[in-house]
Short mmCIF file of C-alpha atoms in Angstrom, two decimals:
data_model
loop_
_atom_site.label_atom_id
_atom_site.label_comp_id
_atom_site.label_asym_id
_atom_site.label_seq_id
_atom_site.Cartn_x
_atom_site.Cartn_y
_atom_site.Cartn_z
CA GLY A 1 34.26 -12.90 -43.42
CA THR A 2 30.41 -13.17 -43.32
CA GLY A 3 30.95 -16.29 -40.79
CA SER A 4 32.24 -13.93 -38.42
CA ASN A 5 29.69 -11.47 -39.07
CA ILE A 6 26.88 -14.04 -38.38
CA LEU A 7 28.48 -14.75 -35.82
CA SER A 8 28.50 -11.50 -33.84
CA ALA A 9 25.09 -10.84 -35.32
CA LEU A 10 24.01 -13.93 -33.45
CA GLN A 11 26.37 -12.63 -30.11
CA ASP A 12 24.39 -9.46 -30.43
CA LEU A 13 20.73 -10.53 -30.92
CA PHE A 14 21.79 -13.22 -27.48
CA TRP A 15 23.12 -10.26 -25.51
CA LEU A 16 19.88 -8.09 -27.27
CA LEU A 17 17.90 -11.04 -25.85
CA LYS A 18 19.35 -11.48 -22.68
CA SER A 19 18.75 -7.66 -21.74
CA LYS A 20 15.24 -7.77 -22.23
CA VAL A 21 14.62 -11.11 -20.07
CA GLU A 22 16.32 -9.56 -16.82
CA LYS A 23 14.01 -6.33 -17.51
CA GLN A 24 11.68 -8.52 -17.71
CA LEU A 25 12.49 -10.46 -14.12
CA GLN A 26 12.69 -6.96 -12.74
CA ILE A 27 9.08 -5.71 -13.59
CA ILE A 28 7.98 -8.97 -12.37
CA SER A 29 10.06 -8.90 -9.01
CA VAL A 30 8.83 -5.10 -8.66
CA LEU A 31 5.54 -6.08 -9.53
CA GLN A 32 5.09 -8.84 -7.07
CA TRP A 33 6.12 -6.86 -4.63
CA VAL A 34 3.77 -3.99 -4.84
CA LEU A 35 1.23 -6.14 -4.52
CA THR A 36 2.61 -8.00 -1.80
CA PHE A 37 2.56 -4.86 0.04
CA LEU A 38 -0.76 -3.59 -1.62
CA ILE A 39 -3.07 -6.69 -1.12
CA MET A 40 -1.74 -9.34 0.40
CA GLY A 41 -2.92 -9.07 4.03
CA ILE A 42 -6.62 -9.02 2.90
CA ALA A 43 -6.46 -11.46 0.00
CA CYS A 44 -4.57 -13.94 2.14
CA THR A 45 -7.66 -13.33 4.45
CA LEU A 46 -9.83 -13.69 1.89
CA ILE A 47 -8.68 -17.18 0.94
CA LEU A 48 -8.26 -18.99 4.19
CA MET A 49 -11.74 -18.04 4.83
CA TYR A 50 -13.52 -19.66 1.26
CA ILE A 51 -10.95 -22.37 2.05
CA LEU A 52 -12.70 -22.70 5.82
CA CYS A 53 -15.86 -23.14 3.84
CA THR A 54 -14.87 -26.19 1.92
CA ASP A 55 -14.15 -29.62 1.47
CA CYS A 56 -10.00 -28.34 2.49
CA TRP A 57 -11.16 -26.65 5.83
CA ALA A 58 -9.07 -28.56 7.95
CA ILE A 59 -6.39 -26.88 5.98
CA ALA A 60 -7.31 -23.52 7.17
CA ALA A 61 -8.61 -25.06 10.31
CA LEU A 62 -4.41 -26.26 11.19
CA TYR A 63 -3.16 -23.08 10.02
CA LEU A 64 -5.64 -21.31 12.59
CA ALA A 65 -4.55 -23.21 15.26
CA TRP A 66 -0.96 -22.68 14.42
CA LEU A 67 -1.61 -19.01 14.15
CA VAL A 68 -2.94 -18.86 17.94
CA PHE A 69 0.22 -21.06 19.12
CA ASP A 70 2.60 -18.75 17.57
CA TRP A 71 1.04 -15.30 17.80
CA ASN A 72 3.64 -13.63 20.02
CA THR A 73 6.70 -14.29 18.27
CA PRO A 74 6.65 -11.16 15.89
CA LYS A 75 7.12 -9.39 19.26
CA LYS A 76 10.04 -11.54 20.13
CA GLY A 77 12.20 -11.50 17.31
CA GLY A 78 10.37 -13.17 14.68
CA ARG A 79 11.11 -15.66 12.55
CA ARG A 80 13.97 -14.33 9.79
CA SER A 81 15.56 -16.40 6.55
CA GLN A 82 18.60 -16.15 5.13
CA TRP A 83 16.96 -18.42 1.95
CA VAL A 84 14.63 -15.68 1.43
CA ARG A 85 16.72 -12.73 2.78
CA ASN A 86 18.87 -14.41 -0.52
CA TRP A 87 15.99 -15.16 -3.11
CA ALA A 88 17.57 -14.39 -6.40
CA ILE A 89 14.15 -12.05 -6.49
CA TRP A 90 15.53 -9.37 -4.52
CA ARG A 91 18.08 -9.00 -7.16
CA TYR A 92 16.45 -7.88 -9.72
CA PHE A 93 13.94 -6.53 -7.42
CA ARG A 94 17.62 -4.10 -7.18
CA ASP A 95 18.24 -3.90 -10.35
CA TYR A 96 15.35 -2.21 -11.90
CA PHE A 97 16.29 0.97 -10.28
CA PRO A 98 18.57 0.31 -8.84
CA ILE A 99 19.02 1.00 -5.76
CA ARG A 100 22.22 1.33 -3.81
CA LEU A 101 23.61 0.70 0.33
CA VAL A 102 26.31 3.14 0.67
CA LYS A 103 28.13 2.59 4.66
CA THR A 104 30.05 5.54 5.92
CA HIS A 105 31.28 3.89 9.27
CA ASN A 106 31.45 0.75 10.89
CA LEU A 107 29.45 -1.07 13.60
CA LEU A 108 30.18 -2.33 16.72
CA THR A 109 28.72 -5.97 17.58
CA THR A 110 28.99 -5.31 20.88
CA ARG A 111 26.37 -2.31 20.83
CA ASN A 112 22.47 -2.52 19.34
CA TYR A 113 21.09 0.53 17.26
CA ILE A 114 18.57 2.18 16.20
CA PHE A 115 18.64 3.61 12.64
CA GLY A 116 16.09 6.81 11.95
CA TYR A 117 15.49 5.88 8.13
CA HIS A 118 14.10 8.89 6.19
CA PRO A 119 12.29 9.61 4.32
CA HIS A 120 9.28 7.21 4.03
CA GLY A 121 8.45 7.46 0.35
CA ILE A 122 5.12 6.27 -0.95
CA MET A 123 6.21 1.98 0.06
CA GLY A 124 9.77 2.33 1.54
CA LEU A 125 11.20 0.53 -1.18
CA GLY A 126 14.93 1.48 -0.64
CA ALA A 127 14.48 0.40 3.73
CA PHE A 128 13.01 -2.72 2.31
CA CYS A 129 15.35 -3.67 -0.45
CA ASN A 130 18.43 -2.78 2.37
CA PHE A 131 17.62 -4.02 5.49
CA SER A 132 15.17 -6.91 4.63
CA THR A 133 17.04 -8.24 2.14
CA GLU A 134 20.50 -9.28 1.31
CA ALA A 135 20.28 -7.43 -2.10
CA THR A 136 22.67 -4.61 -1.77
CA GLY A 137 25.06 -6.64 0.89
CA VAL A 138 23.81 -5.56 4.42
CA GLY A 139 25.44 -8.17 5.61
CA GLN A 140 29.02 -8.20 4.21
CA LYS A 141 28.31 -4.37 4.80
CA PHE A 142 28.28 -4.56 8.59
CA PRO A 143 28.97 -8.39 9.58
CA GLY A 144 27.53 -9.88 12.66
CA ILE A 145 24.90 -7.00 12.67
CA ARG A 146 21.22 -8.35 12.45
CA PRO A 147 19.32 -5.65 10.70
CA TYR A 148 15.30 -5.46 11.64
CA LEU A 149 12.84 -3.58 9.87
CA ALA A 150 9.65 -1.76 12.12
CA THR A 151 6.32 -1.98 10.04
CA LEU A 152 2.71 -1.53 11.23
CA ALA A 153 2.07 -3.99 14.11
CA GLY A 154 -1.45 -4.56 12.23
CA ASN A 155 0.93 -6.36 9.31
CA PHE A 156 1.16 -9.00 11.59
CA ARG A 157 -2.58 -9.91 12.35
CA MET A 158 -2.59 -10.62 8.93
CA PRO A 159 -2.58 -14.71 7.80
CA ILE A 160 0.91 -15.80 5.53
CA LEU A 161 1.50 -11.86 5.57
CA ARG A 162 3.08 -12.27 8.75
CA ASP A 163 4.91 -15.30 8.05
CA TYR A 164 6.46 -14.28 5.02
CA LEU A 165 7.51 -10.43 6.39
CA MET A 166 8.71 -12.36 9.49
CA SER A 167 10.72 -14.10 7.05
CA GLY A 168 12.75 -11.16 6.05
CA GLY A 169 13.71 -9.75 9.55
CA ILE A 170 10.51 -7.46 9.58
CA CYS A 171 8.71 -6.66 12.87
CA PRO A 172 6.51 -4.30 14.64
CA VAL A 173 6.54 -1.13 15.37
CA ASN A 174 5.77 -1.05 18.84
CA ARG A 175 7.25 -1.30 22.12
CA ASP A 176 6.67 -4.69 23.18
CA SER A 177 8.95 -5.80 19.83
CA ILE A 178 12.02 -3.09 20.26
CA ASP A 179 11.76 -4.13 23.89
CA TYR A 180 12.86 -7.35 23.19
CA ILE A 181 15.06 -7.05 20.50
CA LEU A 182 17.10 -4.42 22.71
CA SER A 183 16.73 -6.47 25.96
CA LYS A 184 16.48 -9.89 25.35
CA ASN A 185 18.17 -10.56 22.17
CA GLY A 186 22.20 -10.17 22.47
CA SER A 187 24.16 -7.09 21.02
CA GLY A 188 24.41 -6.75 16.89
CA ASN A 189 20.53 -5.38 16.67
CA ALA A 190 19.53 -2.77 14.65
CA ILE A 191 15.94 -2.04 14.63
CA ILE A 192 15.06 0.16 11.75
CA ILE A 193 12.45 2.81 12.60
CA VAL A 194 10.73 4.57 9.29
CA VAL A 195 10.82 8.04 11.70
CA GLY A 196 8.01 9.77 9.93
CA GLY A 197 5.75 7.21 8.98
CA ALA A 198 2.35 7.73 7.46
CA ALA A 199 2.26 11.84 8.56
CA GLU A 200 5.40 11.74 6.14
CA SER A 201 4.15 9.33 3.06
CA LEU A 202 1.81 12.32 2.46
CA ASN A 203 4.17 14.73 1.50
CA CYS A 204 6.35 12.94 -0.20
CA THR A 205 6.52 14.02 -4.07
CA PRO A 206 9.77 14.12 -6.36
CA GLY A 207 12.17 16.70 -5.88
CA LYS A 208 11.24 17.40 -2.51
CA ASN A 209 13.30 16.09 0.85
CA SER A 210 12.29 16.80 3.38
CA VAL A 211 11.49 14.88 6.90
CA THR A 212 8.63 14.41 9.46
CA LEU A 213 10.98 14.83 12.82
CA LYS A 214 10.53 17.98 14.85
CA ASN A 215 8.48 16.29 17.04
CA ARG A 216 9.09 12.73 16.71
CA LYS A 217 10.99 12.06 19.48
CA GLY A 218 10.09 8.80 21.03
CA PHE A 219 12.29 6.63 19.24
CA VAL A 220 14.93 9.17 20.93
CA LYS A 221 13.79 7.93 23.98
CA LEU A 222 14.13 4.13 23.37
CA ALA A 223 17.11 4.78 22.53
CA LEU A 224 17.89 6.05 26.22
CA ARG A 225 16.06 3.40 27.71
CA HIS A 226 18.01 1.34 26.42
CA GLY A 227 21.68 2.31 25.74
CA ALA A 228 21.00 2.12 22.09
CA ASP A 229 23.03 4.04 19.89
CA LEU A 230 21.65 6.30 16.57
CA VAL A 231 22.13 6.00 13.54
CA PRO A 232 20.92 8.71 10.79
CA VAL A 233 19.24 6.48 7.20
CA TYR A 234 19.07 8.81 4.05
CA SER A 235 17.92 7.56 1.24
CA PHE A 236 18.00 9.74 -1.96
CA GLY A 237 15.86 8.83 -4.63
CA GLU A 238 12.88 7.73 -2.08
CA ASN A 239 10.62 10.32 -3.12
CA GLU A 240 11.38 9.80 -6.83
CA VAL A 241 9.46 6.47 -7.60
CA TYR A 242 5.82 7.32 -7.06
CA LYS A 243 4.50 10.92 -8.16
CA GLN A 244 1.24 11.58 -5.43
CA VAL A 245 -1.96 14.18 -5.12
CA ILE A 246 -1.01 16.23 -2.46
CA PHE A 247 -4.15 17.64 -0.67
CA GLU A 248 -3.55 20.81 0.48
CA GLU A 249 -3.93 21.20 4.86
CA GLY A 250 -7.93 21.60 5.41
CA SER A 251 -8.93 20.50 2.51
CA TRP A 252 -11.17 17.59 2.64
CA GLY A 253 -8.82 15.54 1.27
CA ARG A 254 -6.39 15.75 3.84
CA TRP A 255 -8.59 15.37 6.60
CA VAL A 256 -10.04 11.88 5.21
CA GLN A 257 -5.81 10.89 5.25
CA LYS A 258 -5.63 12.02 8.93
CA LYS A 259 -8.46 10.67 10.27
CA PHE A 260 -7.10 7.06 8.31
CA GLN A 261 -3.67 7.93 10.24
CA LYS A 262 -5.22 8.27 13.30
CA HIS A 263 -7.18 5.06 13.90
CA ILE A 264 -5.71 2.48 11.69
CA GLY A 265 -2.18 3.79 11.35
CA PHE A 266 -1.50 4.34 7.73
CA ALA A 267 -2.60 7.01 5.55
CA PRO A 268 -4.24 6.66 1.94
CA CYS A 269 -2.37 8.03 -0.70
CA ILE A 270 -3.54 8.53 -4.71
CA PHE A 271 -0.77 8.04 -6.09
CA HIS A 272 0.49 6.23 -9.31
CA GLY A 273 3.96 5.28 -11.08
CA ARG A 274 4.39 3.86 -14.49
CA GLY A 275 2.17 0.98 -16.18
CA LEU A 276 3.36 -2.59 -17.15
CA PHE A 277 3.98 -2.40 -20.28
CA SER A 278 5.27 1.33 -21.08
CA SER A 279 6.86 3.78 -18.90
CA ASN A 280 4.28 6.41 -20.43
CA THR A 281 1.48 5.21 -19.03
CA TRP A 282 0.15 4.81 -15.29
CA GLY A 283 0.26 1.98 -13.61
CA LEU A 284 1.55 0.84 -10.31
CA LEU A 285 4.61 -0.11 -10.63
CA PRO A 286 7.75 2.56 -9.56
CA TYR A 287 9.39 4.49 -11.96
CA SER A 288 12.45 2.92 -12.46
CA LYS A 289 14.95 5.67 -10.39
CA PRO A 290 18.00 5.08 -8.63
CA ILE A 291 17.87 5.12 -5.41
CA THR A 292 20.59 5.00 -2.33
CA THR A 293 20.65 4.64 0.83
CA VAL A 294 23.29 6.10 2.74
CA VAL A 295 23.82 5.17 6.46
CA GLY A 296 25.40 7.58 8.57
CA GLU A 297 27.90 7.51 11.88
CA PRO A 298 26.37 6.24 14.83
CA ILE A 299 25.71 8.63 17.99
CA THR A 300 26.67 6.65 21.44
CA ILE A 301 23.65 7.26 23.48
CA PRO A 302 23.95 6.12 27.46
CA LYS A 303 22.10 4.02 28.81
CA ILE A 304 19.12 5.70 31.20
CA ASP A 305 16.01 3.75 32.78
CA ASN A 306 14.41 6.42 32.92
CA PRO A 307 15.10 9.82 31.26
CA SER A 308 13.98 13.01 31.37
CA GLN A 309 12.04 15.60 28.56
CA LYS A 310 15.56 17.48 29.15
CA ASP A 311 17.55 14.09 27.79
CA VAL A 312 15.39 13.55 25.20
CA ASP A 313 15.32 17.08 23.37
CA PHE A 314 19.35 16.94 23.67
CA TYR A 315 19.24 13.65 22.01
CA HIS A 316 17.28 14.41 19.46
CA SER A 317 18.79 17.45 18.22
CA MET A 318 21.72 15.55 18.08
CA TYR A 319 20.51 13.61 16.16
CA VAL A 320 18.98 16.15 13.95
CA ASP A 321 21.91 17.78 13.05
CA SER A 322 23.66 14.72 12.15
CA LEU A 323 20.89 14.04 10.21
CA ILE A 324 21.13 17.62 8.65
CA LYS A 325 25.30 17.09 8.41
CA LEU A 326 24.89 13.18 6.64
CA PHE A 327 22.04 15.08 3.61
CA ASP A 328 24.27 17.79 2.99
CA LYS A 329 28.10 16.12 2.63
CA TYR A 330 25.89 13.56 0.01
CA LYS A 331 23.40 15.36 -1.65
CA SER A 332 25.91 16.39 -4.46
CA LYS A 333 26.90 12.87 -5.15
CA PHE A 334 23.45 12.02 -5.57
CA GLY A 335 22.16 14.24 -8.56
CA LEU A 336 21.27 16.86 -6.10
CA PRO A 337 22.49 20.78 -6.05
CA GLU A 338 24.59 22.24 -3.71
CA THR A 339 21.50 25.05 -2.40
CA GLU A 340 19.31 22.08 -2.44
CA VAL A 341 18.19 22.19 1.74
CA LEU A 342 16.81 19.70 4.22
CA GLU A 343 13.19 20.02 5.18
CA VAL A 344 12.90 18.82 8.49
CA ASN A 345 8.97 19.32 9.61
#
């Protein structure tokens, strides 16, 4: 009896220690990504400049020569690495929240797609985990489909960061890059565009489900020009992982944010999550709230080389209706009341 009790106690201790180690690995995996998102580009640029001034300048010079040679690669589909997409660190990243990907319909490998991802949130955590890694099984759920998460083109001017992003299948959100993937890269491509962008991030806050979409029609025009089907995607919980100071329209804070958005492409947000060692303190780590990304039914789009405004408006209206229906169908399954309404701005 005593031996059994000791064995049982040791087993309980082992599982407790294992659970704590896994939790710490989850925190580390999320922290490295947050730091990558916030400072990796600037940090790598400064380090490269420093190395140029040392005895190791030749290493930096060789990389810069490679950078010039490789400059247009991000515009041509990038250079994805299945090895990087399958890193174990992304599974710890997934389990921290946790993040889940829900498939509602099959996607044909003979077609190309533009996924509209909503909402942006502060950092688009669900978009990254679901489509730039294999942690939630996007490759198994949509066999034969190559996802490309589109992000700010400025990120691909940053040394090292550009290569890191491309390894996950991330591409610039500009016309050259999207045109190449949808016209010169065969079929079975899915470009994920966070439609609301920086403007939407300024209004994200826990408990609020709103999207910036009414005047965002460029992605519909691209879909028509290439005959790429539109797929609405909604991430329940994306707005819950950070708290943000919301500046009212007309305030100096909102003025500064809009100036940054107009001239640089992103809007600086004042936000916080939890601390590194305690969930009761403020810090850069997101709160561990579940994020569930639901991929909706594709909308078949005809190929029109020069779509009229009427064509764009018609399919944009179809897309908005489809997104609202997707939200209404799944909201109660993921913790929202039946009375919750998706706000479309």
